[in-house]
mmCIF file of C-alpha atoms in Angstrom:
data_model
loop_
_atom_site.group_PDB
_atom_site.id
_atom_site.type_symbol
_atom_site.label_atom_id
_atom_site.label_comp_id
_atom_site.label_asym_id
_atom_site.label_seq_id
_atom_site.Cartn_x
_atom_site.Cartn_y
_atom_site.Cartn_z
ATOM 1 C CA MET A 1 0.084 0.087 -0.078
ATOM 2 C CA MET A 2 1.057 3.463 -0.935
ATOM 3 C CA ILE A 3 -0.090 6.732 0.432
ATOM 4 C CA GLN A 4 0.845 9.897 -1.592
ATOM 5 C CA VAL A 5 -0.563 13.531 0.120
ATOM 6 C CA PHE A 6 -0.594 16.711 -1.671
ATOM 7 C CA LYS A 7 -1.479 19.950 -1.270
ATOM 8 C CA ASP A 8 -5.455 20.281 -3.489
ATOM 9 C CA SER A 9 -7.432 18.310 -5.479
ATOM 10 C CA VAL A 10 -5.231 19.444 -8.263
ATOM 11 C CA GLN A 11 -2.284 18.207 -7.848
ATOM 12 C CA LEU A 12 -3.639 15.048 -6.785
ATOM 13 C CA SER A 13 -5.652 14.463 -9.974
ATOM 14 C CA GLU A 14 -2.547 15.840 -12.013
ATOM 15 C CA ALA A 15 -0.813 13.009 -9.835
ATOM 16 C CA ALA A 16 -3.402 10.170 -11.121
ATOM 17 C CA ALA A 17 -3.513 11.468 -14.490
ATOM 18 C CA ALA A 18 0.192 10.560 -14.758
ATOM 19 C CA ILE A 19 -0.496 6.655 -13.208
ATOM 20 C CA PHE A 20 -3.309 6.642 -15.950
ATOM 21 C CA VAL A 21 -1.296 7.154 -18.773
ATOM 22 C CA SER A 22 1.586 5.107 -17.160
ATOM 23 C CA ALA A 23 -0.953 2.634 -16.886
ATOM 24 C CA ALA A 24 -2.084 2.494 -20.287
ATOM 25 C CA HIS A 25 1.446 2.513 -21.761
ATOM 26 C CA GLU A 26 2.215 -0.338 -19.639
ATOM 27 C CA ALA A 27 -0.349 -2.259 -20.786
ATOM 28 C CA VAL A 28 -0.652 -1.667 -24.709
ATOM 29 C CA SER A 29 3.387 -2.211 -24.393
ATOM 30 C CA LYS A 30 2.663 -5.649 -22.904
ATOM 31 C CA ARG A 31 -0.334 -6.990 -23.667
ATOM 32 C CA GLY A 32 -1.752 -4.793 -26.513
ATOM 33 C CA LYS A 33 -4.947 -3.663 -24.669
ATOM 34 C CA PHE A 34 -5.432 -1.454 -21.605
ATOM 35 C CA THR A 35 -8.627 -2.298 -19.486
ATOM 36 C CA VAL A 36 -9.950 0.414 -16.998
ATOM 37 C CA ALA A 37 -12.707 0.872 -14.249
ATOM 38 C CA LEU A 38 -13.979 4.204 -13.911
ATOM 39 C CA THR A 39 -14.988 5.928 -10.816
ATOM 40 C CA GLY A 40 -17.996 8.496 -9.922
ATOM 41 C CA GLY A 41 -18.922 11.108 -7.769
ATOM 42 C CA SER A 42 -17.261 14.552 -7.757
ATOM 43 C CA SER A 43 -13.507 13.056 -6.617
ATOM 44 C CA PRO A 44 -12.094 12.015 -10.455
ATOM 45 C CA ALA A 45 -14.387 14.986 -12.311
ATOM 46 C CA LYS A 46 -10.673 17.327 -12.365
ATOM 47 C CA LEU A 47 -8.966 13.586 -13.201
ATOM 48 C CA TYR A 48 -11.228 13.524 -16.793
ATOM 49 C CA GLU A 49 -10.910 17.114 -18.013
ATOM 50 C CA LEU A 50 -7.265 16.512 -17.222
ATOM 51 C CA LEU A 51 -7.395 13.264 -19.651
ATOM 52 C CA SER A 52 -9.065 14.668 -22.217
ATOM 53 C CA ALA A 53 -7.065 17.987 -22.215
ATOM 54 C CA PRO A 54 -4.060 17.267 -25.174
ATOM 55 C CA GLU A 55 -1.154 17.250 -22.927
ATOM 56 C CA TYR A 56 -2.505 13.417 -21.531
ATOM 57 C CA ARG A 57 -4.858 12.953 -24.226
ATOM 58 C CA ASP A 58 -2.823 12.432 -27.005
ATOM 59 C CA LYS A 59 -0.412 10.241 -24.685
ATOM 60 C CA VAL A 60 -2.903 7.462 -24.605
ATOM 61 C CA ASP A 61 -3.753 4.955 -27.114
ATOM 62 C CA TRP A 62 -7.853 5.410 -26.919
ATOM 63 C CA GLN A 63 -7.932 3.101 -29.834
ATOM 64 C CA LYS A 64 -6.385 -0.237 -27.685
ATOM 65 C CA THR A 65 -8.269 1.245 -24.473
ATOM 66 C CA PHE A 66 -11.140 -0.387 -22.834
ATOM 67 C CA VAL A 67 -13.014 1.466 -20.298
ATOM 68 C CA PHE A 68 -15.643 -0.036 -17.646
ATOM 69 C CA TRP A 69 -17.299 1.450 -14.129
ATOM 70 C CA GLY A 70 -16.309 0.195 -10.701
ATOM 71 C CA ASP A 71 -19.954 0.886 -9.521
ATOM 72 C CA GLU A 72 -23.001 2.929 -10.718
ATOM 73 C CA ARG A 73 -26.385 4.022 -9.291
ATOM 74 C CA TRP A 74 -29.419 2.560 -11.335
ATOM 75 C CA VAL A 75 -30.381 5.529 -13.521
ATOM 76 C CA PRO A 76 -30.569 5.954 -17.218
ATOM 77 C CA ILE A 77 -27.166 7.845 -18.409
ATOM 78 C CA GLU A 78 -29.371 11.113 -19.093
ATOM 79 C CA ASP A 79 -29.784 11.245 -15.531
ATOM 80 C CA GLU A 80 -27.521 13.548 -13.441
ATOM 81 C CA LYS A 81 -27.040 10.880 -11.071
ATOM 82 C CA SER A 82 -25.341 8.880 -13.342
ATOM 83 C CA ASN A 83 -21.419 8.050 -13.210
ATOM 84 C CA ALA A 84 -21.205 7.376 -16.981
ATOM 85 C CA GLY A 85 -23.456 10.356 -17.842
ATOM 86 C CA MET A 86 -20.954 12.340 -16.060
ATOM 87 C CA ALA A 87 -18.079 10.668 -17.380
ATOM 88 C CA ASN A 88 -19.059 11.302 -21.019
ATOM 89 C CA LYS A 89 -19.576 14.554 -20.512
ATOM 90 C CA VAL A 90 -16.508 15.731 -19.030
ATOM 91 C CA PHE A 91 -14.050 12.909 -20.398
ATOM 92 C CA LEU A 92 -15.094 9.939 -23.193
ATOM 93 C CA ASP A 93 -17.405 12.462 -25.536
ATOM 94 C CA LYS A 94 -14.068 14.073 -25.633
ATOM 95 C CA ILE A 95 -11.538 11.983 -26.864
ATOM 96 C CA ASN A 96 -11.366 9.293 -29.784
ATOM 97 C CA ILE A 97 -12.120 5.898 -28.409
ATOM 98 C CA PRO A 98 -14.928 4.014 -29.990
ATOM 99 C CA ASN A 99 -17.969 3.957 -29.045
ATOM 100 C CA ASP A 100 -17.524 -0.223 -28.876
ATOM 101 C CA HIS A 101 -15.037 -0.070 -26.430
ATOM 102 C CA VAL A 102 -17.070 1.829 -23.790
ATOM 103 C CA PHE A 103 -19.130 -0.787 -21.482
ATOM 104 C CA PRO A 104 -21.658 1.522 -18.611
ATOM 105 C CA MET A 105 -23.113 -0.466 -16.176
ATOM 106 C CA TRP A 106 -26.896 0.625 -17.110
ATOM 107 C CA SER A 107 -29.136 -1.170 -19.081
ATOM 108 C CA ALA A 108 -32.437 -0.126 -19.956
ATOM 109 C CA LEU A 109 -33.327 -3.974 -21.310
ATOM 110 C CA LEU A 110 -32.418 -5.310 -17.730
ATOM 111 C CA GLU A 111 -33.485 -5.670 -14.255
ATOM 112 C CA PRO A 112 -30.501 -4.573 -11.830
ATOM 113 C CA GLU A 113 -29.593 -7.931 -11.038
ATOM 114 C CA GLU A 114 -29.479 -9.869 -14.668
ATOM 115 C CA GLN A 115 -27.581 -6.493 -15.516
ATOM 116 C CA ALA A 116 -25.328 -7.590 -12.983
ATOM 117 C CA GLN A 117 -24.788 -10.866 -14.411
ATOM 118 C CA HIS A 118 -24.216 -9.730 -17.951
ATOM 119 C CA TYR A 119 -21.674 -7.157 -16.946
ATOM 120 C CA GLU A 120 -19.695 -9.914 -14.934
ATOM 121 C CA GLN A 121 -20.080 -12.459 -18.188
ATOM 122 C CA LEU A 122 -18.663 -9.236 -20.298
ATOM 123 C CA LEU A 123 -15.111 -8.816 -17.885
ATOM 124 C CA ARG A 124 -14.468 -12.195 -18.194
ATOM 125 C CA LYS A 125 -14.592 -11.979 -21.870
ATOM 126 C CA HIS A 126 -12.181 -9.139 -21.833
ATOM 127 C CA LEU A 127 -10.463 -9.883 -19.170
ATOM 128 C CA GLY A 128 -9.879 -13.584 -18.804
ATOM 129 C CA ASP A 129 -10.061 -16.015 -15.523
ATOM 130 C CA SER A 130 -7.605 -13.791 -13.746
ATOM 131 C CA GLY A 131 -9.824 -10.981 -13.591
ATOM 132 C CA GLU A 132 -7.012 -8.627 -14.001
ATOM 133 C CA PHE A 133 -7.814 -4.686 -14.641
ATOM 134 C CA ASP A 134 -4.950 -2.892 -15.587
ATOM 135 C CA LEU A 135 -6.328 -0.352 -13.515
ATOM 136 C CA ILE A 136 -9.185 0.736 -11.170
ATOM 137 C CA LEU A 137 -10.037 4.216 -10.105
ATOM 138 C CA SER A 138 -11.950 4.444 -7.205
ATOM 139 C CA GLY A 139 -13.290 7.030 -4.570
ATOM 140 C CA MET A 140 -13.702 7.040 -0.905
ATOM 141 C CA GLY A 141 -17.277 8.544 0.901
ATOM 142 C CA GLU A 142 -17.151 9.972 3.944
ATOM 143 C CA ASP A 143 -18.518 7.237 5.195
ATOM 144 C CA GLY A 144 -15.674 4.849 4.394
ATOM 145 C CA HIS A 145 -17.436 3.362 1.290
ATOM 146 C CA THR A 146 -15.687 2.695 -1.650
ATOM 147 C CA ALA A 147 -17.370 1.659 -5.180
ATOM 148 C CA SER A 148 -20.471 0.933 -4.094
ATOM 149 C CA LEU A 149 -19.786 -0.883 -1.233
ATOM 150 C CA PHE A 150 -21.489 0.579 1.712
ATOM 151 C CA PRO A 151 -21.495 0.323 5.462
ATOM 152 C CA GLY A 152 -23.786 -2.177 6.596
ATOM 153 C CA THR A 153 -24.729 -3.905 3.308
ATOM 154 C CA GLU A 154 -24.974 -7.255 2.832
ATOM 155 C CA VAL A 155 -22.315 -7.112 -0.263
ATOM 156 C CA LEU A 156 -19.773 -6.388 1.923
ATOM 157 C CA HIS A 157 -19.685 -10.524 2.613
ATOM 158 C CA GLU A 158 -19.164 -11.558 -1.345
ATOM 159 C CA LYS A 159 -16.586 -13.924 -2.045
ATOM 160 C CA THR A 160 -17.282 -15.585 -5.250
ATOM 161 C CA LYS A 161 -19.231 -12.919 -7.335
ATOM 162 C CA TRP A 162 -17.404 -10.534 -9.435
ATOM 163 C CA VAL A 163 -20.157 -7.939 -9.897
ATOM 164 C CA ALA A 164 -23.447 -7.414 -7.690
ATOM 165 C CA ALA A 165 -26.569 -5.560 -7.433
ATOM 166 C CA TYR A 166 -28.668 -4.779 -4.682
ATOM 167 C CA TYR A 167 -31.107 -2.179 -3.189
ATOM 168 C CA LEU A 168 -29.349 0.245 -0.709
ATOM 169 C CA ALA A 169 -32.731 1.380 0.858
ATOM 170 C CA SER A 170 -30.825 4.669 2.532
ATOM 171 C CA GLN A 171 -30.905 6.189 -0.689
ATOM 172 C CA HIS A 172 -34.094 4.593 -2.043
ATOM 173 C CA MET A 173 -32.397 2.935 -5.366
ATOM 174 C CA PHE A 174 -30.754 0.123 -6.424
ATOM 175 C CA ARG A 175 -26.978 0.329 -7.497
ATOM 176 C CA ILE A 176 -24.729 -1.938 -9.046
ATOM 177 C CA THR A 177 -21.016 -2.372 -8.416
ATOM 178 C CA LEU A 178 -17.793 -4.424 -8.494
ATOM 179 C CA THR A 179 -17.098 -7.007 -5.741
ATOM 180 C CA ALA A 180 -13.984 -6.307 -3.220
ATOM 181 C CA PRO A 181 -12.441 -9.689 -4.444
ATOM 182 C CA LEU A 182 -12.707 -8.841 -8.505
ATOM 183 C CA ILE A 183 -11.355 -4.859 -6.864
ATOM 184 C CA ASN A 184 -8.754 -6.703 -5.319
ATOM 185 C CA LYS A 185 -7.393 -8.704 -8.227
ATOM 186 C CA ALA A 186 -6.181 -5.486 -10.166
ATOM 187 C CA LYS A 187 -2.536 -4.440 -10.679
ATOM 188 C CA ARG A 188 -3.324 -0.977 -9.655
ATOM 189 C CA ASN A 189 -6.235 0.389 -7.842
ATOM 190 C CA VAL A 190 -6.246 4.330 -7.450
ATOM 191 C CA VAL A 191 -8.308 5.028 -4.871
ATOM 192 C CA LEU A 192 -8.739 9.695 -4.508
ATOM 193 C CA VAL A 193 -9.500 11.336 -1.122
ATOM 194 C CA PHE A 194 -9.914 14.821 -0.905
ATOM 195 C CA GLY A 195 -11.937 17.259 1.869
ATOM 196 C CA ALA A 196 -11.884 17.849 5.174
ATOM 197 C CA ASN A 197 -14.846 15.956 5.487
ATOM 198 C CA LYS A 198 -13.217 12.478 4.773
ATOM 199 C CA ALA A 199 -10.127 12.827 7.309
ATOM 200 C CA GLN A 200 -12.197 10.954 10.087
ATOM 201 C CA ALA A 201 -13.053 7.993 8.034
ATOM 202 C CA PHE A 202 -9.703 7.950 6.117
ATOM 203 C CA GLY A 203 -7.722 7.861 9.642
ATOM 204 C CA GLN A 204 -9.993 4.984 10.705
ATOM 205 C CA VAL A 205 -9.774 3.399 6.974
ATOM 206 C CA ILE A 206 -5.931 3.763 7.181
ATOM 207 C CA ALA A 207 -4.859 3.410 11.167
ATOM 208 C CA GLY A 208 -7.848 2.200 13.003
ATOM 209 C CA ALA A 209 -9.172 -0.894 14.148
ATOM 210 C CA TYR A 210 -10.280 -3.345 11.014
ATOM 211 C CA ASN A 211 -13.730 -2.903 10.716
ATOM 212 C CA PRO A 212 -15.101 -3.254 7.324
ATOM 213 C CA GLU A 213 -18.177 -3.866 8.001
ATOM 214 C CA LYS A 214 -18.383 0.690 9.250
ATOM 215 C CA TYR A 215 -15.558 1.356 7.092
ATOM 216 C CA PRO A 216 -15.868 -0.667 3.478
ATOM 217 C CA SER A 217 -12.976 0.280 2.093
ATOM 218 C CA GLN A 218 -10.617 -1.349 4.554
ATOM 219 C CA LEU A 219 -11.769 -4.178 2.345
ATOM 220 C CA LEU A 220 -8.872 -3.129 -0.961
ATOM 221 C CA LYS A 221 -6.335 -5.458 0.079
ATOM 222 C CA PRO A 222 -4.800 -6.237 -3.365
ATOM 223 C CA VAL A 223 -4.188 -9.976 -4.350
ATOM 224 C CA SER A 224 -0.134 -9.343 -5.890
ATOM 225 C CA GLY A 225 -1.272 -5.415 -7.428
ATOM 226 C CA GLU A 226 -0.800 -1.885 -6.414
ATOM 227 C CA LEU A 227 -3.248 -0.152 -4.006
ATOM 228 C CA ILE A 228 -2.342 3.556 -4.222
ATOM 229 C CA TRP A 229 -4.183 6.172 -1.876
ATOM 230 C CA LEU A 230 -3.657 9.919 -3.351
ATOM 231 C CA ALA A 231 -5.236 12.380 -0.896
ATOM 232 C CA ASP A 232 -4.886 15.952 -0.159
ATOM 233 C CA GLU A 233 -3.776 17.681 3.023
ATOM 234 C CA ALA A 234 -7.293 18.189 4.249
ATOM 235 C CA ALA A 235 -8.181 14.400 3.853
ATOM 236 C CA ALA A 236 -4.871 13.497 5.362
ATOM 237 C CA ASP A 237 -5.354 15.304 8.316
ATOM 238 C CA ASP A 238 -6.471 12.446 10.889
ATOM 239 C CA LEU A 239 -3.788 10.334 9.402
ATOM 240 C CA PRO A 240 -0.621 9.597 12.052
ATOM 241 C CA PRO A 241 2.171 11.800 11.860
ATOM 242 C CA HIS A 242 4.499 9.044 10.313
ATOM 243 C CA ILE A 243 2.273 7.829 7.810
ATOM 244 C CA LYS A 244 1.766 11.602 5.607
#
């Protein structure tokens, strides 16, 4: 596990963009394709803007890039709550990536559980039995959740499925998510954490007692890949001094 602390979200996003480009180069040179799972929420907005700008955009072979998502709210892509919709607006619509290389989790034709099964089949086709993404981008909520792995939910105990769908009562909607077993297979998992409202949970996730039922981000334990936490100074405020 690696923790990098930056002055602000701008520097953090620049570091994340550099990791994205590096992971893409490495994957294409070694295997001829780059597989990445994107994250939603507010955390990646600046990162996506950077990746769609010439400085970074022109360094990635988008023709050999395949884009998936780490989780999604069960709403149409046109909905403002859609992770895929946000990524399209600020990122994917501005780069030269083939439409059939982009795989949103939403489907108007399937129920959430059916879509989860379909998405897992899709991942097995592109990732093979290893289930190794080249890169997964994640965020962390102020309650310590990551992807759609929320405190106290049954999905935290999933051991075999790669993708799961469930009804999140607190939000009155279905969520679909990659599960911890699959996320932990990634070659690189990069988690973006910024803002003072994340400090308490981040401190507990990194240095507190192991309690993933309360702080699900503690489930992030790579099988063999890298786990990289990128935090700003405000989010890192509760970390022990020797970790910062």
